Short mmCIF file of C-alpha atoms in Angstrom, two decimals:
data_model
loop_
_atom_site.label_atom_id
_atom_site.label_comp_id
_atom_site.label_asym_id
_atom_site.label_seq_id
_atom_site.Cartn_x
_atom_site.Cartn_y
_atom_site.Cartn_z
CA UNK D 1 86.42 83.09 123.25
CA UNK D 2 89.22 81.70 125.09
CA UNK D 3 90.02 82.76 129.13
CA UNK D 4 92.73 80.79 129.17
CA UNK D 5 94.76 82.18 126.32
CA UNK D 6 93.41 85.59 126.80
CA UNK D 7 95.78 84.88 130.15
CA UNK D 8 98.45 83.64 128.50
CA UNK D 9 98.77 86.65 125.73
CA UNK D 10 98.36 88.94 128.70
CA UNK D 11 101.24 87.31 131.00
CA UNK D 12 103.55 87.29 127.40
CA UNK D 13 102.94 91.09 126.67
CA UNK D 14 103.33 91.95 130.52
CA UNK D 15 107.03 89.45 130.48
CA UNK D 16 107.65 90.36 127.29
CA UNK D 17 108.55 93.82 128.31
CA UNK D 18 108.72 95.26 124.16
CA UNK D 19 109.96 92.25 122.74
CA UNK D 20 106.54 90.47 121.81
CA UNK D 21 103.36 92.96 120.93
CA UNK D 22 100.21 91.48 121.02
CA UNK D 23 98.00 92.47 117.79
CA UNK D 24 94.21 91.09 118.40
CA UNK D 25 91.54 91.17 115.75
CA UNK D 26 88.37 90.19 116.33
CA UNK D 27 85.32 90.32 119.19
CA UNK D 28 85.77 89.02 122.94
CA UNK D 29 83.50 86.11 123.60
CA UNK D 30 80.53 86.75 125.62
CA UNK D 31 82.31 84.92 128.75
CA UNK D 32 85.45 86.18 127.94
CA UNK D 33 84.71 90.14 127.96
CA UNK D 34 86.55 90.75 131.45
CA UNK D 35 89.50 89.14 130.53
CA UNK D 36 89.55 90.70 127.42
CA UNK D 37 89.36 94.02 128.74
CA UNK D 38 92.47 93.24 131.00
CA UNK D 39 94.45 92.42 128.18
CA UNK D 40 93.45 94.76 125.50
CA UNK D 41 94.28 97.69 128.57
CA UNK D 42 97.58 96.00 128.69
CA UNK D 43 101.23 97.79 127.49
CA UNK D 44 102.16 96.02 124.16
CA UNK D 45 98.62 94.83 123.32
CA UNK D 46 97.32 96.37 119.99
CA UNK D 47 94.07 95.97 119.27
CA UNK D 48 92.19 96.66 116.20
CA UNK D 49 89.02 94.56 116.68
CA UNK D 50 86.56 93.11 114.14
CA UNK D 51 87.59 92.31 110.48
CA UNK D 52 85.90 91.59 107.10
CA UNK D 53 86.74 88.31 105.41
CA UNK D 54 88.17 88.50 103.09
CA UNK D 55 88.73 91.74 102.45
CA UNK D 56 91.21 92.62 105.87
CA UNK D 57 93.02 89.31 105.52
CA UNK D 58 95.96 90.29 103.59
CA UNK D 59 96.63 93.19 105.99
CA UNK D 60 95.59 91.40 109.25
CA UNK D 61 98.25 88.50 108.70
CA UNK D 62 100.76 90.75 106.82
CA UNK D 63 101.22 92.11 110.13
CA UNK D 64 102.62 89.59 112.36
CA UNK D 65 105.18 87.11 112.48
CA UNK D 66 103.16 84.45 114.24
CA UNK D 67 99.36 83.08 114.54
CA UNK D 68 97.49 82.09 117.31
CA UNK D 69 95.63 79.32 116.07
CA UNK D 70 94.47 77.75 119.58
CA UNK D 71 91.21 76.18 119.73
CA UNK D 72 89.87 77.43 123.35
CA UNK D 73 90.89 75.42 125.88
CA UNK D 74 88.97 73.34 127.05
CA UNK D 75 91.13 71.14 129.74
CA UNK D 76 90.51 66.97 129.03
CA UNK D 77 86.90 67.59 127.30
CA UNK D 78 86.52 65.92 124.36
CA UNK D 79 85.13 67.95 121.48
CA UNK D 80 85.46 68.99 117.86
CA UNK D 81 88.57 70.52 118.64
CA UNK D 82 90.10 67.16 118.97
CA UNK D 83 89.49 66.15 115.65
CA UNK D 84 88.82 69.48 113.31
CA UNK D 85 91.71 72.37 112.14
CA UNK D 86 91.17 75.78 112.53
CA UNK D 87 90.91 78.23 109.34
CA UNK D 88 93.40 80.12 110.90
CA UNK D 89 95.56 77.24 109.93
CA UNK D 90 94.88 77.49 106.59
CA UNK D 91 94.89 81.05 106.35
CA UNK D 92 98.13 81.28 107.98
CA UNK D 93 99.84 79.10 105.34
CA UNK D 94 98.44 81.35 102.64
CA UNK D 95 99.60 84.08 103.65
CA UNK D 96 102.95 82.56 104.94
CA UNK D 97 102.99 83.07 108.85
CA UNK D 98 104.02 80.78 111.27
CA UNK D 99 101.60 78.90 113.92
CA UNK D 100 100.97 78.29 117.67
CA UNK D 101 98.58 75.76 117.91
CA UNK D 102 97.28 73.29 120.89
CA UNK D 103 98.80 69.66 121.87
CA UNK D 104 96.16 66.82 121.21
CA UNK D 105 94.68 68.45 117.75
CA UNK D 106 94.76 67.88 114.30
CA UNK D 107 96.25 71.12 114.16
CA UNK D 108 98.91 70.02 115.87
CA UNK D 109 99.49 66.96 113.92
CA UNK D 110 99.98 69.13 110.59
CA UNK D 111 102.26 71.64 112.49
CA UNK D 112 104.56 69.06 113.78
CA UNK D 113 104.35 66.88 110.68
CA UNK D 114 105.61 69.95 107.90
CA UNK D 115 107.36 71.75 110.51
CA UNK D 116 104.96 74.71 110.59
CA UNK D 117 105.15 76.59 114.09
CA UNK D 118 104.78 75.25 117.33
CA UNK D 119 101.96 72.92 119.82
CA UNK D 120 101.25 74.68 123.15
CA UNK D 121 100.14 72.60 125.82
CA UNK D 122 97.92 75.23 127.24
CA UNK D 123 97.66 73.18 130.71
CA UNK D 124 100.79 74.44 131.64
CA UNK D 125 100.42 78.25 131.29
CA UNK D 126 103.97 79.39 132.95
CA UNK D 127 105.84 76.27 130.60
CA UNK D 128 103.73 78.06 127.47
CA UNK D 129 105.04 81.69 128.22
CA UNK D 130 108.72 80.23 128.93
CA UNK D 131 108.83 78.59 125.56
CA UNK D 132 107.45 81.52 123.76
CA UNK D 133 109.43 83.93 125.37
CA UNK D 134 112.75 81.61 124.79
CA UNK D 135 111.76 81.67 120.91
CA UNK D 136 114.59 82.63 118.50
CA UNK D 137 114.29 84.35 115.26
CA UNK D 138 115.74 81.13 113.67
CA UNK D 139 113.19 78.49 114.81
CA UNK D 140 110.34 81.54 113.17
CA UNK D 141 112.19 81.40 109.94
CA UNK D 142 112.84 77.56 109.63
CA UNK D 143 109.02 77.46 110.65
CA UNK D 144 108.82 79.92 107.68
CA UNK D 145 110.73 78.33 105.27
CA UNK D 146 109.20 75.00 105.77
CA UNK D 147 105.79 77.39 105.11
CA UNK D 148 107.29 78.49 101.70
CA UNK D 149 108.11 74.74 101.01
CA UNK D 150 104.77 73.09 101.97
CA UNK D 151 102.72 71.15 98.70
CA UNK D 152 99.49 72.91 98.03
CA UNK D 153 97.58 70.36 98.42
CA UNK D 154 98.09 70.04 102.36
#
């Protein structure tokens, strides 16, 4: 649903040369189909499109090390992605996986607060694929630790 971070998983996988694959579940949005196109065509970009909830959870998050959980972008309008979280949130803390999320949302309150992934600021698309990109396997498995660690009740 989301041009922007369509862009931004395309530039990764093409900069990424191996070291980040791109696994996508789901359907593009209705605005979005192009862009999706681009980047499902794109080296590194796996795509195994829609899923049943709940029954393709387990395997859907049991293969990948990280979760996009980025409301689309929607520059400085205010909406419910100010204020709400994303299921992916909670998914992704069931089943253990670390979290990119956006600046400026509750998601992104809870991530920085337990320590569980990282806020993208998805204004600044080079700074976003820089960061990711510069990533180390140690700031994924603090992220995952602190995962393992986090109350139930949050």
């Amino acid at each position: 649903r989301c041009a922007r971070t369509l862009e931004i998983l395309k530039i990764l996988a093409e900069k990424g040369k191996g070291k980040i694959k791109i696994y996508l579940r789901g359907l593009p949005g209705i605005k979005t189909q192009k862009e999706y196109n681009q980047l499902v065509s794109t080296e590194g970009v796996i795509n195994e499109g829609p899923y049943v909830v709940p029954h393709d959870l387990s395997a859907m998050y049991n293969t990948v090390d990280m979760v996009w959980a980025c409301y689309p972008y929607q520059v400085k309008k205010v909406g419910n992605w100010c204020w709400a979280k994303t299921i992916r949130i909670y998914e992704s803390c069931y089943f253990k996986k670390p979290v990119f999320v956006q600046t400026g949302t509750e998601d992104c309150k809870a991530v920085e607060q337990y320590g569980l992934g990282i806020c993208l600021d998805l204004e600044k698309i080079d700074k976003t694929v820089d960061y990711i990109l510069a990533m180390s396997d140690v700031e994924i498995s603090e992220w995952k630790k602190n995962i393992n660690e986090l109350p139930e009740h949050v």
